[in-house]
Structures are given as C-alpha cells and as structure tokens.
Coordinates of C-alpha atoms in Angstrom, one line a residue:
X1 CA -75.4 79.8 65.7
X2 CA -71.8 78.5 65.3
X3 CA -70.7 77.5 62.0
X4 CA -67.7 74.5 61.2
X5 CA -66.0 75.2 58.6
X6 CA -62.7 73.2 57.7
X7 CA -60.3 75.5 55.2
X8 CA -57.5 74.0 53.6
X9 CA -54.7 75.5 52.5
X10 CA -52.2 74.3 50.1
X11 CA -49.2 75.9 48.2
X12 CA -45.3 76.8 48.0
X13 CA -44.0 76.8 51.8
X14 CA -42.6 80.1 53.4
X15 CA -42.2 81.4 56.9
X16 CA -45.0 82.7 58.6
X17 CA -47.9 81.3 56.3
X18 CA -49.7 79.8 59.4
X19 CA -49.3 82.8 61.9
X20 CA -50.7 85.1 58.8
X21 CA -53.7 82.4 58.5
X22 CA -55.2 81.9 62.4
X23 CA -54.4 86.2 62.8
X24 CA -56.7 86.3 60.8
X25 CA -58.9 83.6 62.5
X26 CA -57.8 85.5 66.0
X27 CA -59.4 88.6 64.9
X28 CA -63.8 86.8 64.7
X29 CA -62.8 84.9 67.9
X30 CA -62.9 81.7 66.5
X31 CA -62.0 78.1 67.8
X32 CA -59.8 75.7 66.4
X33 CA -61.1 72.5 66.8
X34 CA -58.6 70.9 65.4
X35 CA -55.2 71.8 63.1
X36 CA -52.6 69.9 60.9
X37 CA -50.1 71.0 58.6
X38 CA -47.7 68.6 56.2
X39 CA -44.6 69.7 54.1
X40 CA -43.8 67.4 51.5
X41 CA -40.9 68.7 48.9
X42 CA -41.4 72.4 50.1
X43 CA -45.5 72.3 49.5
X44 CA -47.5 73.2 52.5
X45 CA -50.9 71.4 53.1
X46 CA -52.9 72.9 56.1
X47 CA -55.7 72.1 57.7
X48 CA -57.9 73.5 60.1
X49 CA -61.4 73.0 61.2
X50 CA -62.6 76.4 62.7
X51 CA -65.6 77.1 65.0
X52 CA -66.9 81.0 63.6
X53 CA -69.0 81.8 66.5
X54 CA -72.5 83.6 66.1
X55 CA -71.4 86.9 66.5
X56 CA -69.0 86.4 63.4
X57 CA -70.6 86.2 60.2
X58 CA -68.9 83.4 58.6
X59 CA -68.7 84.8 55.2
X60 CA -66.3 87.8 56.0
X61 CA -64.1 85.6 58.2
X62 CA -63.5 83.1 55.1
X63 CA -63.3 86.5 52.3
X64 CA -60.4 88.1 54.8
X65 CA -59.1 84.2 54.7
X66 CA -59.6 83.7 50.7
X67 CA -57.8 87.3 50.6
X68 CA -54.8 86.9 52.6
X69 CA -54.5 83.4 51.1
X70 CA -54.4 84.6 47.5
X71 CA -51.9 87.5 49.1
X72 CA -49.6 84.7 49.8
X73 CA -50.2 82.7 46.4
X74 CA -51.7 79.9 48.2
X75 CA -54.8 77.9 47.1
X76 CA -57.7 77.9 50.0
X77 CA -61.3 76.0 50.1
X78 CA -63.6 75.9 52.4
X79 CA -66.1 72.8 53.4
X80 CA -68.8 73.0 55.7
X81 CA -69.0 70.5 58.4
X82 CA -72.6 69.8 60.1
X83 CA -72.3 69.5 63.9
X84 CA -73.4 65.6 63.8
X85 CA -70.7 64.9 61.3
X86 CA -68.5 66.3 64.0
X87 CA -70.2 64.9 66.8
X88 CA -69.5 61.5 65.0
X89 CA -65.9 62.7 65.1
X90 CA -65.3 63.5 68.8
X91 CA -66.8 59.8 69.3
X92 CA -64.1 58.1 67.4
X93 CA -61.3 59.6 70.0
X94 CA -61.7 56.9 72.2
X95 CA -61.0 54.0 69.8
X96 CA -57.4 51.9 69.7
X97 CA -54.6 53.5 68.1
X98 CA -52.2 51.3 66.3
X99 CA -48.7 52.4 64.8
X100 CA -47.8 50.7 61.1
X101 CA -44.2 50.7 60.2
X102 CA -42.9 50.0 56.7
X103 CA -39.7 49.3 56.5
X104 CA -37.4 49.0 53.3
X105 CA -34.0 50.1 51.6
X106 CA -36.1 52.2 49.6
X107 CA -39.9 52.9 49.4
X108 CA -41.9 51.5 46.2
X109 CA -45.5 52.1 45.3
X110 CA -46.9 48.7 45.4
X111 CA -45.8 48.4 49.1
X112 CA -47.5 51.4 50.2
X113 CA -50.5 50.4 48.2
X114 CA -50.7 46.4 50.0
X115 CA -49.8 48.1 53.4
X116 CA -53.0 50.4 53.1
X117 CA -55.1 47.8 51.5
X118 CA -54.7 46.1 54.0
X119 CA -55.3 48.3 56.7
X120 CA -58.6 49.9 54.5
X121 CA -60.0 45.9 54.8
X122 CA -59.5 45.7 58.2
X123 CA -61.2 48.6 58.7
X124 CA -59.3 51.3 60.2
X125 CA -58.5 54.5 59.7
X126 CA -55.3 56.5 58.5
X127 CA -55.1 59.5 61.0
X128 CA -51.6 60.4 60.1
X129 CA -48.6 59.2 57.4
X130 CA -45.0 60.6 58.4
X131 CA -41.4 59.5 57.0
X132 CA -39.0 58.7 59.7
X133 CA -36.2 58.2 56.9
X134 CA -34.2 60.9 55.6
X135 CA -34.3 62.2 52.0
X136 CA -33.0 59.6 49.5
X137 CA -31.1 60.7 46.8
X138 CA -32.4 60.4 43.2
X139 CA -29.0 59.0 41.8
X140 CA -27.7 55.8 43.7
X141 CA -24.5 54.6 43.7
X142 CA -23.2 50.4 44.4
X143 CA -21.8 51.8 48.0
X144 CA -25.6 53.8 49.0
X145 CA -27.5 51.1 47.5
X146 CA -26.5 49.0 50.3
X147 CA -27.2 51.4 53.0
X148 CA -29.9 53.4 51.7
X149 CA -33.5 53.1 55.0
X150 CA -36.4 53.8 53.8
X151 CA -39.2 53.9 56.4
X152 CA -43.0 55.0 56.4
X153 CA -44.8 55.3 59.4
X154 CA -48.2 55.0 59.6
X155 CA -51.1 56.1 62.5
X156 CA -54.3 54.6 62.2
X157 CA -57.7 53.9 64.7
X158 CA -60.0 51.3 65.0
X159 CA -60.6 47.8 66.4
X160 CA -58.3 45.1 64.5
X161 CA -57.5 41.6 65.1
X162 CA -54.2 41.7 65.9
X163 CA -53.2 38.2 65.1
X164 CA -54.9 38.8 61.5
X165 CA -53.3 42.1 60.7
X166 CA -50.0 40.6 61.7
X167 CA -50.2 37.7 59.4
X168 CA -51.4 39.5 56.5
X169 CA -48.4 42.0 57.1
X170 CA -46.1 38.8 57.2
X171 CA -47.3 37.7 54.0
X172 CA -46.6 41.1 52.6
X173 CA -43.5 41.3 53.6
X174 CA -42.3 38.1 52.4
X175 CA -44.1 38.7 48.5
X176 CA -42.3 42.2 48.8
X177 CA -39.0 42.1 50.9
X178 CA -39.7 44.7 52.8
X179 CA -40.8 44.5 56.7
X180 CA -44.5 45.7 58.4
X181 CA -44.6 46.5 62.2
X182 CA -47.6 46.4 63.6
X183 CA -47.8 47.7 67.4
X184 CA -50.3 48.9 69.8
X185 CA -50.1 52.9 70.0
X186 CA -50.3 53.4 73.9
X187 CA -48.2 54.5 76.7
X188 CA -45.6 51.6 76.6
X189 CA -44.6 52.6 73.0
X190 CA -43.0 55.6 74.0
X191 CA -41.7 54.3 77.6
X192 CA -39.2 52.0 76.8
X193 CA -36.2 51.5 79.0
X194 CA -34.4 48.4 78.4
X195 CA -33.1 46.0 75.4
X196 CA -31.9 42.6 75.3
X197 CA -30.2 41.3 72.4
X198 CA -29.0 37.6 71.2
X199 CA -25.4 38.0 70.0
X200 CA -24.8 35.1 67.3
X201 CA -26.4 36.3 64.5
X202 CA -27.8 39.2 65.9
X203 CA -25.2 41.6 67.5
X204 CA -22.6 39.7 65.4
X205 CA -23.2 38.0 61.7
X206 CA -21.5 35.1 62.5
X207 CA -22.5 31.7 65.2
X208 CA -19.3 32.0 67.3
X209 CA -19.3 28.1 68.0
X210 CA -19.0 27.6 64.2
X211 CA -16.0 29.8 64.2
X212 CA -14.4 27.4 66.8
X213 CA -15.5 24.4 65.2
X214 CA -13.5 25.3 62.1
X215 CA -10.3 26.0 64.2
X216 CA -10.9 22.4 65.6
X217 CA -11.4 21.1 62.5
X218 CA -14.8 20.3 63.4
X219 CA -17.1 22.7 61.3
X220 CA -19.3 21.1 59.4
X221 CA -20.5 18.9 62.1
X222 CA -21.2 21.7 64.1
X223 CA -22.2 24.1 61.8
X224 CA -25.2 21.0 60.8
X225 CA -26.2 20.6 64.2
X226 CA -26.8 24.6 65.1
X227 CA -28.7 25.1 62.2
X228 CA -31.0 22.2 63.2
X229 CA -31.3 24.1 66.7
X230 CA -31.8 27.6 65.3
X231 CA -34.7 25.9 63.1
X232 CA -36.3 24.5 66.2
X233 CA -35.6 21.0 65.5
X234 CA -33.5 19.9 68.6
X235 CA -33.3 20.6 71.9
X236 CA -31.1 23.8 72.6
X237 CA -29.3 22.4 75.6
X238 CA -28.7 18.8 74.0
X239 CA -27.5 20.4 70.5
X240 CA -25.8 22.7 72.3
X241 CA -23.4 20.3 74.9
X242 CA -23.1 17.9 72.0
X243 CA -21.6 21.2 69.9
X244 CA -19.3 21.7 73.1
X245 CA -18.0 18.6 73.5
X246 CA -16.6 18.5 69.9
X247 CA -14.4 21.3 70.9
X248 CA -12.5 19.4 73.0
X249 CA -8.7 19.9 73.1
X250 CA -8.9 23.8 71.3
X251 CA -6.5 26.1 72.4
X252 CA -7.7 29.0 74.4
X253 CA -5.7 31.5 72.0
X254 CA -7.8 30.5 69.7
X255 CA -10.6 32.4 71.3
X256 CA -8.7 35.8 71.2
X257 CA -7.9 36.1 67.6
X258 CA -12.2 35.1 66.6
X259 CA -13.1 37.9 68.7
X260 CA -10.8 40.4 67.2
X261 CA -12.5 39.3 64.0
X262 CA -16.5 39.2 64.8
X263 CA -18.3 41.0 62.2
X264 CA -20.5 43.1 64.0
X265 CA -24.2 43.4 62.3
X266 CA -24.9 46.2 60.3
X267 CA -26.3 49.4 62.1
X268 CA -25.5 47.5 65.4
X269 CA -23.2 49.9 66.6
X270 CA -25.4 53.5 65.4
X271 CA -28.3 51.2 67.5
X272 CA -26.4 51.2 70.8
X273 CA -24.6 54.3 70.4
X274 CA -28.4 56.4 70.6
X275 CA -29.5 54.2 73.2
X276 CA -27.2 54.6 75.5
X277 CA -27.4 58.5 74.5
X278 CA -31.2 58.1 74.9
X279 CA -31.0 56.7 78.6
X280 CA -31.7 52.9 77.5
X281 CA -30.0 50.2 79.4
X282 CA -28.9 46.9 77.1
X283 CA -28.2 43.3 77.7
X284 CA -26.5 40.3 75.9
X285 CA -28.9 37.3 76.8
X286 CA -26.9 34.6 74.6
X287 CA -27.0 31.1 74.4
X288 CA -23.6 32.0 73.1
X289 CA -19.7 32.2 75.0
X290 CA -19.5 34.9 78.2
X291 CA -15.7 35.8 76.8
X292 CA -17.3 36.7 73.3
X293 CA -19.8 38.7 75.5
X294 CA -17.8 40.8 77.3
X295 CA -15.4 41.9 74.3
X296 CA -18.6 42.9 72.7
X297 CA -19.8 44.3 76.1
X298 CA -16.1 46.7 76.0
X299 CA -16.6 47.4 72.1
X300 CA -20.2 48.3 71.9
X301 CA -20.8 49.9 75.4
X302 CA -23.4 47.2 76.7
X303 CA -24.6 47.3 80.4
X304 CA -25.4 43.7 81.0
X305 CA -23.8 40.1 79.6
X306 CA -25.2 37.0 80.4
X307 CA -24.0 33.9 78.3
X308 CA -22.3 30.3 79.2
X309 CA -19.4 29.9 80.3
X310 CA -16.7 27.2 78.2
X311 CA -14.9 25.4 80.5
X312 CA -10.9 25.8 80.7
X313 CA -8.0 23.8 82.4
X314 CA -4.9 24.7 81.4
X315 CA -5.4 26.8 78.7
X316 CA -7.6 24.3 77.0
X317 CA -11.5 23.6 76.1
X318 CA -12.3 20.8 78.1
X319 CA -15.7 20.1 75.6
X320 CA -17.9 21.4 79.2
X321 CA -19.9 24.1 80.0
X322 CA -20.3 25.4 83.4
X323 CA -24.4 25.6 84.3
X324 CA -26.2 27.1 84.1
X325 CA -27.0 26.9 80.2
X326 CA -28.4 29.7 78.7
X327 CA -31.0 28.5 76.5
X328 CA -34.4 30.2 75.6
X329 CA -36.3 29.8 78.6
X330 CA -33.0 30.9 80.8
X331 CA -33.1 34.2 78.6
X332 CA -36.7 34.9 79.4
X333 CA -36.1 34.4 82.8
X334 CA -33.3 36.6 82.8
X335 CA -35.1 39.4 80.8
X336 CA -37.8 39.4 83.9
X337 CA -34.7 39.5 86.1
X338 CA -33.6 42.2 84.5
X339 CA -36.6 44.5 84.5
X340 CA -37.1 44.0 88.1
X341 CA -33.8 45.2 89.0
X342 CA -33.8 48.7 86.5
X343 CA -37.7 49.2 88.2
X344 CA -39.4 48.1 85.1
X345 CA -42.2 46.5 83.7
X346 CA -42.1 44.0 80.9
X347 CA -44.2 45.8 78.5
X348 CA -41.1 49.0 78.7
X349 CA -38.4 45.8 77.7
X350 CA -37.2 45.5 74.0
X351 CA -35.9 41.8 73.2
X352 CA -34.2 40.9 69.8
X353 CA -33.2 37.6 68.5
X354 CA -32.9 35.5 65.8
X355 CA -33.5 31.8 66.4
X356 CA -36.1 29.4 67.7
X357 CA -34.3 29.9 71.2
X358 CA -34.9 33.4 71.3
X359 CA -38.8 33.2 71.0
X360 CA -39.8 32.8 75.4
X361 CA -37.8 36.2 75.4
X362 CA -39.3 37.8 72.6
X363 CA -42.7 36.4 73.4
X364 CA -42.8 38.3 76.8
X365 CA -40.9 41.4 75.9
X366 CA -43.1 44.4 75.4
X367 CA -41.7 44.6 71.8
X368 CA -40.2 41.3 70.4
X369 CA -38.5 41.8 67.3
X370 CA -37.5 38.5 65.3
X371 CA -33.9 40.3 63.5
X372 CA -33.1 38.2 59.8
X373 CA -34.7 35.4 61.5
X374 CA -35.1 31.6 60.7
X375 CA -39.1 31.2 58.6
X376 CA -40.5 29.9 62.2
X377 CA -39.1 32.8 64.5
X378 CA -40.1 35.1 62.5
X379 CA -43.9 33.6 62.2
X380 CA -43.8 33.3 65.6
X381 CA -42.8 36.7 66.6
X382 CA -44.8 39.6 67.2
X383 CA -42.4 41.9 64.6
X384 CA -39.0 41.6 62.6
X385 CA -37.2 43.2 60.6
X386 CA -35.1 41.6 57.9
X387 CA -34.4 44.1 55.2
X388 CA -32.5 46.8 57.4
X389 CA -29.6 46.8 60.0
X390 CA -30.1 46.8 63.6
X391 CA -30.5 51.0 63.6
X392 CA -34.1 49.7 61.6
X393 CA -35.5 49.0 65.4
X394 CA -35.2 52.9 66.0
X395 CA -38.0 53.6 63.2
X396 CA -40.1 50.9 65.3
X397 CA -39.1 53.5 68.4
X398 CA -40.9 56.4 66.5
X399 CA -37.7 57.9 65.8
X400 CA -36.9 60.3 62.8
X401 CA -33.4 60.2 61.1
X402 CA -33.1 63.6 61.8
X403 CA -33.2 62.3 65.7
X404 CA -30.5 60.1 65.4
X405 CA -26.9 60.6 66.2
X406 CA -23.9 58.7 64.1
X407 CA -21.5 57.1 66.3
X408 CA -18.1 58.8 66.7
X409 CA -15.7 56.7 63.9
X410 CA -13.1 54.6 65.5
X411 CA -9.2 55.6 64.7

C-alpha cells in the first residue's frame, strides 16, 4: 500500500541541498505529489509530500532521508498524511484564487497581522506569501526614507465576496497608510497589454489648468472650481469650459515654459520605462491640454495621447476648447477604442486615474487603479495605491524588484 508522507526540511541554505534530498527519494521510486521550498535570510524551508510506493518500505526511505539530512546539518520531520486528508486536498484545486498585495514604504507587523485577519475571516486560505520588494536596509537615512517599497504579496483560495473583502481592505488601509490590492488570480492577471493614464495629478503632480490660471492671474478661482470637479461635485464639462474661459487673453509662451517645469510623479518614469521594455502599449486619456500631452508623450515614451485641445488665434488663448471634451465618459470610450485597435480585450487594459472623472475608465478597465486619489475615487475604485510612486502598479503586475529595470539617467 502506498504511504504519504510530507518531510520537511529546514536549515542554513547551500547548493545542492534539494538535488541531495529527492536522489535520495529517486532511488524507492517515489512520487512527489507536491514540492515547495522558501529562502528567507539564507534559511531553507522545504517541503515535499512523497508517495513511497509498496514496494518501498517507508521506514528506510525516511532513515537514508533523516541520514543525509543530518549529513547536511539540516533539521528533517516527517508527518503522515492519510489518503482522505489528501483526497480533501486535490478537491480544493478547483476553487478561486485571489492575489492580495500589501503595499507600503516599509512593512510593519500590525499590517501583516489585519491583512491576514482579514483574509482568515473571510475564510480563505494562504497558499503562498512572497516579497516582491527588494531587501531593505536596517539603517535608513532622510533621502531612502522617502523612496524605500515595501511590498508583500499574498496567494490565497476560496470563495470571497469581493465587494466585502475590498472594503474591509479599504478600511485597512486608511487606519494604516499603507495600500491592499485585492484581484482575481486568473488568466487576465498575467496578460496585460495596454495602460491608460490620467495626466494631472497622475503622470504629473501638478493640475496644468491651475498652472495657467496663476499666469493669468486667475488661480484661486480656478484652482476652487477643479477641486470641486475632482471631488465629483460639478459637472466635468461645465467646470471645465467655465475654467477655460477664465484663461482668456494668456499668451501662448506661457504654455512652453509650464511644460518645461511639470513635475513628473514619482516612479512614473521607472513605470513606463519597463513597460515599454515589457511589450505594453500606454495612453494619456486626459481631461487635460493635448500640447501638455504630447511633451509628456516625447519625454516619457508614450504610444497614444488624447486630451483637449485650447483654442489659439494669434498666439493667444481664446478661453475655447475645440470638441470634443474629454471628460470621463469620453475616456472610457476611448479606452474601448483603444483595445480594439491593439486586438485586445478590456479585461488585458490597465487604467489609472485620480479624480471623480476618471472612475467610467477605471470602472471598465480590467485593473482600475485609483493613484493618491480624492476619498470618493478611491471608494469607488476597484484598487489604488496611495503610499508608493507610480513603479507601485508593477507589484500589482506580480513583478519582483529583482525584475525591474531602472531607467537610463538623463544628462
């Protein structure tokens, strides 16, 4: 009869501790039904649930295993496994697989502990805990502080109400200040193709239509009125042609000198850099300008603009824009557009924003990320991330630190 045994091994990592372990395994004809191994600070944990057919008598398999083990000053034990335990097992393969990302400039206890709380009440399990982020060091200074990702990545199965795990994540998050991903583990996940960002407060940490306000001596008007339309208290194209027309009479030159001073977003440019490197296609979809669109499209190396246009006669801003507007529903319209021209579905589309405009796009983009968005976005939206740059939606990607490439540095 064939016995389940599951042997772990734990100890001091070297080369060739595994190979050394399943020779021995080789040597009965057993089966590995299943085999993990972790390193964490140079200590290996392996795992492996063996099948010692009947013509192997389990207990000199496991004394050649115990041997070689204590060879290689490793710790061993053994646990039987009855075959309805494991049949019990095998049935849990087909249940929904979620992805849980925890996201933070450095990783404290007490949000690992709410994170898995919260995933033990809904009642799923941890299959697999990895860290995408690189190794922090122990020392900070003021400058790493600032820059320091943390990130935790956790695969778990089971049913869950989405809506419910999502708002107790939220609240987390906020009580915390650290940011919870919660996404469907299927196909989609690892087949995206395409990413649409906003550009005001988003690709850029500025609204570029406050920046011209000020030059007309108009700013805190303006700057009143977008807030209002960022919270989702007006109308986007009303707030945003009465914004317009207050520019009346600025000086086109004007325009040059803001955009050789937007302050991109932090992490934006590592973000596009492995994108593009990793075969992903990128848009602007702004409710923005098109000429603060395209310099960002030169600087940053994006395939696709599409913002409004500010109407010019003679070198000055008539207080018009040409139509169409692009205001939220425009953007989701253009994200569908979009994926129907690169032969793509929705669900493979990445959309990122950060105001009350921006939620049609993020609603219907296979991952819709709210980016240090207003309280309603990012209740609204499916994910966000607040505490990292924009090089935080890699981690969401599954993507290790180890994976990622740092842009070349500009002369």
């Amino acid at each position: 009869m064939t016995e389940l045994v599951l042997i772990r091994v734990t100890g001091a990592d070297k080369p060739g501790l595994t190979a050394s372990i399943s020779a021995i395994l080789a040597q009965y004809g057993v089966t590995i039904l299943d085999i993990g191994q972790a390193e964490i600070h140079d200590t290996l944990s392996l795992g492996i649930l063996a099948a010692i057919p009947a013509s192997a008598d389990a207990a000199p398999v496991l004394k050649d295993v115990l041997f070689k083990a204590h060879e290689l000053g490793l710790s061993v034990s053994f646990t039987p496994v009855s075959a309805d335990s494991y049949e019990n097992w095998v049935a849990g393969q087909g249940k929904s697989r979620h992805i849980i990302t925890l996201l933070a400039r450095s990783m404290e206890a007490e949000a690992i502990a709410r994170v898995t709380r919260v995933i033990a009440d809904s009642g799923l399990n941890i299959d697999q805990i990895s860290r995408l982020s690189g190794r922090v060091p122990l020392e900070q200074t003021e400058q790493t502080d600032t820059k320091t990702r943390a990130c935790v990545e956790f695969s778990v199965r089971g049913e869950a109400d989405q809506s419910v795990m999502r708002a107790r994540f939220l609240e987390v998050a906020n009580e915390l200040g650290v940011d919870v991903a919660f996404q469907v583990d299927d196909v989609y996940r690892r087949s995206r193709r395409l990413v649409a960002f906003d550009m005001d407060s988003t690709l850029i940490e500025t609204e570029v239509i406050d920046e011209l306000a000020r030059a007309a001596g108009v700013g805190e008007q303006v700057a009143a009125i977008t807030e209002r339309a960022m919270q989702g208290e007006l109308d986007f194209k009303q707030s945003f042609a009465e914004r317009v027309s207050l520019l009346k009479g600025l000086n086109a030159d004007v325009l040059e000198g803001i955009a050789q001073n937007l302050p991109i977003t932090e992490g934006a440019e590592r973000l596009i850099y492995n994108l593009r490197a990793l075969g992903y296609k990128t848009a602007i979809l702004s409710g923005g300008f098109n000429y603060f669109g395209r310099y960002l499209q030169k600087r940053l190396g994006i395939d696709y603009v599409f913002a409004n246009e500010l109407e010019m006669e003679n070198g000055i801003v008539t207080g018009r824009v040409i139509e169409p507007v692009v205001d939220g529903q425009r953007k989701a319209d253009l994200l569908r557009e979009l994926a129907a021209k690169e032969g793509i579905r929705l669900e493979q589309t990445i959309a990122v924003g950060d105001g009350a405009n921006d939620l049609p796009m993020l609603s219907i983009a296979g991952l819709g990320i709210a980016f240090r968005a207003k309280p309603l976005v990012r209740e609204n939206a499916r994910h966000s991330i607040s505490t990292l740059g924009l090089d935080g939606i890699l981690y969401l990607l599954g993507y290790r630190d180890r994976d990622i490439m740092e842009p070349p540095v500009a002369d």
